[in-house]
Coordinates of C-alpha atoms in Angstrom, one line a residue:
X1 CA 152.0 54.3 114.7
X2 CA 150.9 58.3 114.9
X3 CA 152.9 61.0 113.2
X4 CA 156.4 58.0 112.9
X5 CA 156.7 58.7 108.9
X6 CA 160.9 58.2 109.6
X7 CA 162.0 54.8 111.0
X8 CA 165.1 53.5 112.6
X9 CA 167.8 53.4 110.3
X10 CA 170.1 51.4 112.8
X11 CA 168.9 47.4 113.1
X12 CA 170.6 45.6 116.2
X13 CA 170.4 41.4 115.6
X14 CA 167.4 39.5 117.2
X15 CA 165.5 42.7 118.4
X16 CA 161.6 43.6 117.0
X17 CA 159.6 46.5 117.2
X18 CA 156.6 46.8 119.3
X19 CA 154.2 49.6 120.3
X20 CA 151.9 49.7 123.4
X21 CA 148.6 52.1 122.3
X22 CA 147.8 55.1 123.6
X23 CA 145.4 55.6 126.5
X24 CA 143.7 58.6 128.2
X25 CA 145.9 60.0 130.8
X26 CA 145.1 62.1 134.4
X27 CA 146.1 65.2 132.7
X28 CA 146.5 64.7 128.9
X29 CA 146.6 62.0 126.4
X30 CA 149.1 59.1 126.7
X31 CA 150.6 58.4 123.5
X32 CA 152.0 55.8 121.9
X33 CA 155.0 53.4 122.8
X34 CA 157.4 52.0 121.3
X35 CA 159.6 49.5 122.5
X36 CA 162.8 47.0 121.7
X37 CA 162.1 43.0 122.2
X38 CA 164.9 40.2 122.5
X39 CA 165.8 37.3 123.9
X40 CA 164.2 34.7 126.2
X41 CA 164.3 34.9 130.2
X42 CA 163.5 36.9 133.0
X43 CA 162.6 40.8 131.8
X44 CA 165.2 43.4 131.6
X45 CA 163.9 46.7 130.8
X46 CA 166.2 49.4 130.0
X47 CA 166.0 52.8 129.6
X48 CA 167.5 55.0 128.2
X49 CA 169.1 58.7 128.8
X50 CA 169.1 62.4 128.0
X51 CA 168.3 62.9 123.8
X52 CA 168.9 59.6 122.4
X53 CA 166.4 56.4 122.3
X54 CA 166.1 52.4 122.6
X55 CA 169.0 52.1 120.1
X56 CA 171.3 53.9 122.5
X57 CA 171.8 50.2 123.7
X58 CA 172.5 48.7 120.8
X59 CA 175.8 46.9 121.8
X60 CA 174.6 45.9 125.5
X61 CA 171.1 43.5 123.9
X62 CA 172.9 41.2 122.1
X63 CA 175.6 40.9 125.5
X64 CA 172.7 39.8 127.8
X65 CA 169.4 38.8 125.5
X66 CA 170.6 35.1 125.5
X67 CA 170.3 35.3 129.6
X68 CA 166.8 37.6 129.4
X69 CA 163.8 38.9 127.6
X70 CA 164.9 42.2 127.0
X71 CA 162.5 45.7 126.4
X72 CA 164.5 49.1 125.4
X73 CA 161.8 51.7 126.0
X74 CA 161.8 54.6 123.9
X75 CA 160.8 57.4 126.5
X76 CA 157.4 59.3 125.9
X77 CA 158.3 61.5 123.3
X78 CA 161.3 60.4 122.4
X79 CA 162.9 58.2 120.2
X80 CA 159.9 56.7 117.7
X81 CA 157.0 57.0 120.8
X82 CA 154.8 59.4 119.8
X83 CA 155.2 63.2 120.5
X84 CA 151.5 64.0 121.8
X85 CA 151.2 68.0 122.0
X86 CA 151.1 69.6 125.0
X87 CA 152.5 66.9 126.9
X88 CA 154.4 66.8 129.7
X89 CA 158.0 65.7 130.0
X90 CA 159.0 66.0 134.1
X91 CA 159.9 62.8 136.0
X92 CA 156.6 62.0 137.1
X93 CA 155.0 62.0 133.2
X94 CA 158.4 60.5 131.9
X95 CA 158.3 57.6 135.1
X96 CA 154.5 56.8 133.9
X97 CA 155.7 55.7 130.6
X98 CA 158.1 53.5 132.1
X99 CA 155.1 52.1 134.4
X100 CA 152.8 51.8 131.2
X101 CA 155.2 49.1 129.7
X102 CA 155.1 47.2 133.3
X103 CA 151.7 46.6 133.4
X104 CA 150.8 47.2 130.0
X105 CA 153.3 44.0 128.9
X106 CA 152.4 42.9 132.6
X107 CA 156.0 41.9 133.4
X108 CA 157.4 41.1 136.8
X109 CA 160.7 40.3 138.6
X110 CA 161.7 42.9 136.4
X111 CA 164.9 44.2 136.6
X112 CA 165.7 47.9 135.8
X113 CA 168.3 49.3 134.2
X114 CA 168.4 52.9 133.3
X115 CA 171.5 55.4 132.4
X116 CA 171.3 58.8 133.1
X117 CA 167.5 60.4 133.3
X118 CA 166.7 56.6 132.8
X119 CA 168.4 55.6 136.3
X120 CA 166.4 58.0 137.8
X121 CA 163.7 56.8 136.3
X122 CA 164.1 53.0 137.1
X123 CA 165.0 54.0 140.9
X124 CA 161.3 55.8 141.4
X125 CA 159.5 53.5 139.5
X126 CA 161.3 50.5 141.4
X127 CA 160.0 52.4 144.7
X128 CA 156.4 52.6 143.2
X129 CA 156.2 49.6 141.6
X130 CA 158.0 46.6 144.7
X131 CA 155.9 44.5 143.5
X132 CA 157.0 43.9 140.2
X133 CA 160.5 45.0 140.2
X134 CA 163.8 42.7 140.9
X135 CA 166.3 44.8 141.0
X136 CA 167.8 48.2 139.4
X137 CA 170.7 48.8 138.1
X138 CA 171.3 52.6 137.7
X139 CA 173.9 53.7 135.8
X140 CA 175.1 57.4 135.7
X141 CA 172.3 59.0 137.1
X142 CA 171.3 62.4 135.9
X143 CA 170.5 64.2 139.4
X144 CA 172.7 66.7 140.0
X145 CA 172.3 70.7 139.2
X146 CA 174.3 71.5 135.6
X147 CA 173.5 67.9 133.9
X148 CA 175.0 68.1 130.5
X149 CA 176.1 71.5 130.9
X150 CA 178.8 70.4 133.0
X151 CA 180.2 68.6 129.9
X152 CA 181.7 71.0 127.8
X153 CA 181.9 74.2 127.1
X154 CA 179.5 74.5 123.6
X155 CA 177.6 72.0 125.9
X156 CA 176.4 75.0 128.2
X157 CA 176.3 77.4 125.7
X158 CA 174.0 75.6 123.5
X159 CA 172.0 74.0 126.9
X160 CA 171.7 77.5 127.8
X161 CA 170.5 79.2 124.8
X162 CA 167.9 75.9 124.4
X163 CA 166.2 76.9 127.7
X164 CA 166.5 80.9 127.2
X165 CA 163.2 82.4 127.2
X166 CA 162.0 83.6 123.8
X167 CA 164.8 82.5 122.1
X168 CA 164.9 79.1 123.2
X169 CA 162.1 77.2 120.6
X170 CA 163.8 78.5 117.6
X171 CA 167.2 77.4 119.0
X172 CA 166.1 73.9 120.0
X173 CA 165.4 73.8 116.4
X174 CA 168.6 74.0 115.1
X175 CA 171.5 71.3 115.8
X176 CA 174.1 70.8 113.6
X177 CA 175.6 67.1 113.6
X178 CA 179.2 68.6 114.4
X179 CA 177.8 70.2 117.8
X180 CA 175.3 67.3 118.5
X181 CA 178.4 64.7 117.5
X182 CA 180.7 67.5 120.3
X183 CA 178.0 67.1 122.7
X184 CA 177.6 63.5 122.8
X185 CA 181.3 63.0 123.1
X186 CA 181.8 64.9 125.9
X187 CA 180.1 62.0 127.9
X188 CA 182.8 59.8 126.4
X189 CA 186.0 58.8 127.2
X190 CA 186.5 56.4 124.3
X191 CA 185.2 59.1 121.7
X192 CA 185.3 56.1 119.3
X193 CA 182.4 54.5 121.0
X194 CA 180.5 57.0 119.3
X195 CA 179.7 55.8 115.7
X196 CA 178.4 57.9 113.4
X197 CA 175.2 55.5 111.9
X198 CA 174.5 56.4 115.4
X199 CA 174.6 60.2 115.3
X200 CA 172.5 60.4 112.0
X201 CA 169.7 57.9 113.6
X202 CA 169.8 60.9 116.6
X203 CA 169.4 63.8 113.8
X204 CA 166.5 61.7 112.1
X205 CA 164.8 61.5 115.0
X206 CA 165.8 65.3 116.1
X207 CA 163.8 66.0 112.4
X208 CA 160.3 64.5 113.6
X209 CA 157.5 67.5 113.9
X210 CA 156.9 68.4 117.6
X211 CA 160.7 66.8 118.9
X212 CA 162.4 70.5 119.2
X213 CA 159.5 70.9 121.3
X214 CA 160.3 67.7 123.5
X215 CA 164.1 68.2 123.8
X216 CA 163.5 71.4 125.5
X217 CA 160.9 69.9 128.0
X218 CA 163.4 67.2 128.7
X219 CA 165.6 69.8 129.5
X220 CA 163.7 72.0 131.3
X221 CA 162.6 68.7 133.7
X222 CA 166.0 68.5 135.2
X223 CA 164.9 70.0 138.6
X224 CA 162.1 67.9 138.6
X225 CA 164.7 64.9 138.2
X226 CA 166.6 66.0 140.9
X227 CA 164.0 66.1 142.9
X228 CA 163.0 62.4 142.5
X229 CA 166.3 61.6 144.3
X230 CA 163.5 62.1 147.6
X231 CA 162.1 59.1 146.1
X232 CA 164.9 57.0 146.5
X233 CA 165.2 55.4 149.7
X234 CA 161.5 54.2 149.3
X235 CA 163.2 51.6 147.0
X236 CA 162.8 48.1 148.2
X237 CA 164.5 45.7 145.1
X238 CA 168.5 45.8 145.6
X239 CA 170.1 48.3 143.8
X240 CA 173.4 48.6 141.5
X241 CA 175.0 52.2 141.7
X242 CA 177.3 52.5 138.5
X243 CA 179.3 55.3 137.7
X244 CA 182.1 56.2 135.0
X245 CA 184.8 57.6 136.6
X246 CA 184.9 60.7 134.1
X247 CA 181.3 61.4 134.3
X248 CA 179.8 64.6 134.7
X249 CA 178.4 63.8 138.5
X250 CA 181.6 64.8 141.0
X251 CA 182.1 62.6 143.8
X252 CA 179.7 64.7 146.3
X253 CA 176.8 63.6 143.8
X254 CA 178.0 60.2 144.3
X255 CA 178.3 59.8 147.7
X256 CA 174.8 61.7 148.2
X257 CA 172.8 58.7 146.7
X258 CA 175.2 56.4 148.6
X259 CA 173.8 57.7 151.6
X260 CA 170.1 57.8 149.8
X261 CA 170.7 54.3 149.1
X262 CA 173.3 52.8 151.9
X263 CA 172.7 49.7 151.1
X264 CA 173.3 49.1 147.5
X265 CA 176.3 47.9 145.5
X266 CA 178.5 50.7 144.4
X267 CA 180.9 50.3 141.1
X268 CA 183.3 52.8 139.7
X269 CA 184.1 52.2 136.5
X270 CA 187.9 53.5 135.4
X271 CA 188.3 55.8 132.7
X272 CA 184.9 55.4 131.8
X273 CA 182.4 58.7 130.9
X274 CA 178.7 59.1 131.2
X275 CA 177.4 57.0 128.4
X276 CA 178.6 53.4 129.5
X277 CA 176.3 51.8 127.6
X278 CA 177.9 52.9 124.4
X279 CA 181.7 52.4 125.5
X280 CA 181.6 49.8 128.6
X281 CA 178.5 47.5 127.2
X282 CA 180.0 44.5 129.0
X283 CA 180.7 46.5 132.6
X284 CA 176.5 46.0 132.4
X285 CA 176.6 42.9 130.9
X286 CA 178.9 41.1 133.0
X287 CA 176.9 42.8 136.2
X288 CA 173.6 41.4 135.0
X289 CA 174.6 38.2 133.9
X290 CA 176.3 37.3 136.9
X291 CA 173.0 37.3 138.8
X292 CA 170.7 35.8 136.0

């Protein structure tokens, strides 16, 4: 694969790595893809959120691969998928890379499930894609004014200084595993769920040429994310709403996509932050295998 000297450092039981080639896009050149494979069954996809990549769901494969065929996506540009210059990373670029591994893999009765930007995602490509998507399980999503920023103090300072003009390259360049480690855990509420192998595999991949240049894109798309929530009651497939009780959305956010979405299932879970996949694996789990 293009420009992935580094590799994962973290190796989750049963999974391979795969890659879907690049293609010529609308606008610009599609990279590379790489993706997560395990299990046997009807396809899961998931995807994954905000600065981290397809090992972010580590503990929830091995809970639901005996039940499913499952693909972790490693957004464009993120993770080990190729960082193509000039790119794009909005919801509309980010949502075409999640389509590419639809019909590049040509899966169907897919079922979606995305945390954070990734539930966004998985709720606008289940509305264009009815045909081949099952159902979608979204799982924090990031879709309200602030995102991260609302986390933490150091959170919006450093959020802030990433998307100041002039300034903000040459900060997004710098990110010490204390505040990154800070960050992350301020979408916790079991800070433990945070391990450190995981951390360093983040800081590899924050090291690749071209990802400072991604990780302020990402961040700079967060209008464009909010704005997919028009998208939303265009979706067809039954939908899962889950949200931590501690995560940064406040309960206006939440009820606005429960009136987007009026007839999907809606699950709180208690004392439970914004990254569910890493401390609540089995709240997914248990939700997915119930109906496999």
């Amino acid at each position: 694969m293009p420009q992935h000297e580094t590799r994962p450092t973290i190796r989750i039981p049963g999974t391979t790595s795969h890659t879907i080639a690049p293609r010529a896009g609308r606008h610009h050149r599609e990279g590379t893809l790489r993706y997560l494979r395990a299990g046997t069954g009807a396809p899961v996809v998931l995807l994954h959120t905000v600065r981290t990549q397809a090992e972010h769901f580590r503990s929830l494969i091995p809970l639901i691969s005996d039940r499913y065929t499952v693909y972790a996506l490693d957004l464009p540009g993120m993770g080990y998928s190729e960082i193509v210059p000039g790119a794009s990373y909005d919801e509309p670029s980010m949502r075409a890379g999640v389509e590419r591994l639809l019909t590049e893999l040509d899966l169907h009765d897919v079922t979606l499930v995305g945390e954070s930007m990734g539930a966004v995602l998985a709720l606008t490509a289940a509305a264009d894609m009815p045909e081949r998507v099952r159902r979608v399980v979204a799982v924090n999503a990031y879709d309200f004014p602030g995102g991260i920023a609302r986390s933490s103090l150091l959170a919006r300072v450093v959020v802030g200084a990433v998307l100041a003009p002039g300034v903000g390259p040459t900060v997004a360049t710098v990110e010490p595993k204390p505040a990154l480690r800070r960050i992350l855990r301020g979408g916790l509420s079991d800070k433990s769920a945070l391990r450190e192998d995981y951390v360093d595999e983040l800081l590899r991949v924050g090291g690749r040429p071209g990802y400072p240049t991604v990780a302020r894109a990402v961040y700079q798309s967060l209008p464009s994310l909010i704005a997919a929530r028009s998208r939303y009651p265009e979706v067809k497939a039954p939908v899962h709403l889950v949200y931590g009780e501690k995560d940064w959305s406040r309960p206006s956010d939440r009820e606005a996509n429960k009136r987007l979405l009026p007839a999907a299932d809606f699950v709180q879970v208690p004392d439970a932050g914004h990254f569910i996949a890493l401390e609540r694996p089995d709240v997914v789990a248990d939700l997915l295998n119930r109906e496999a």
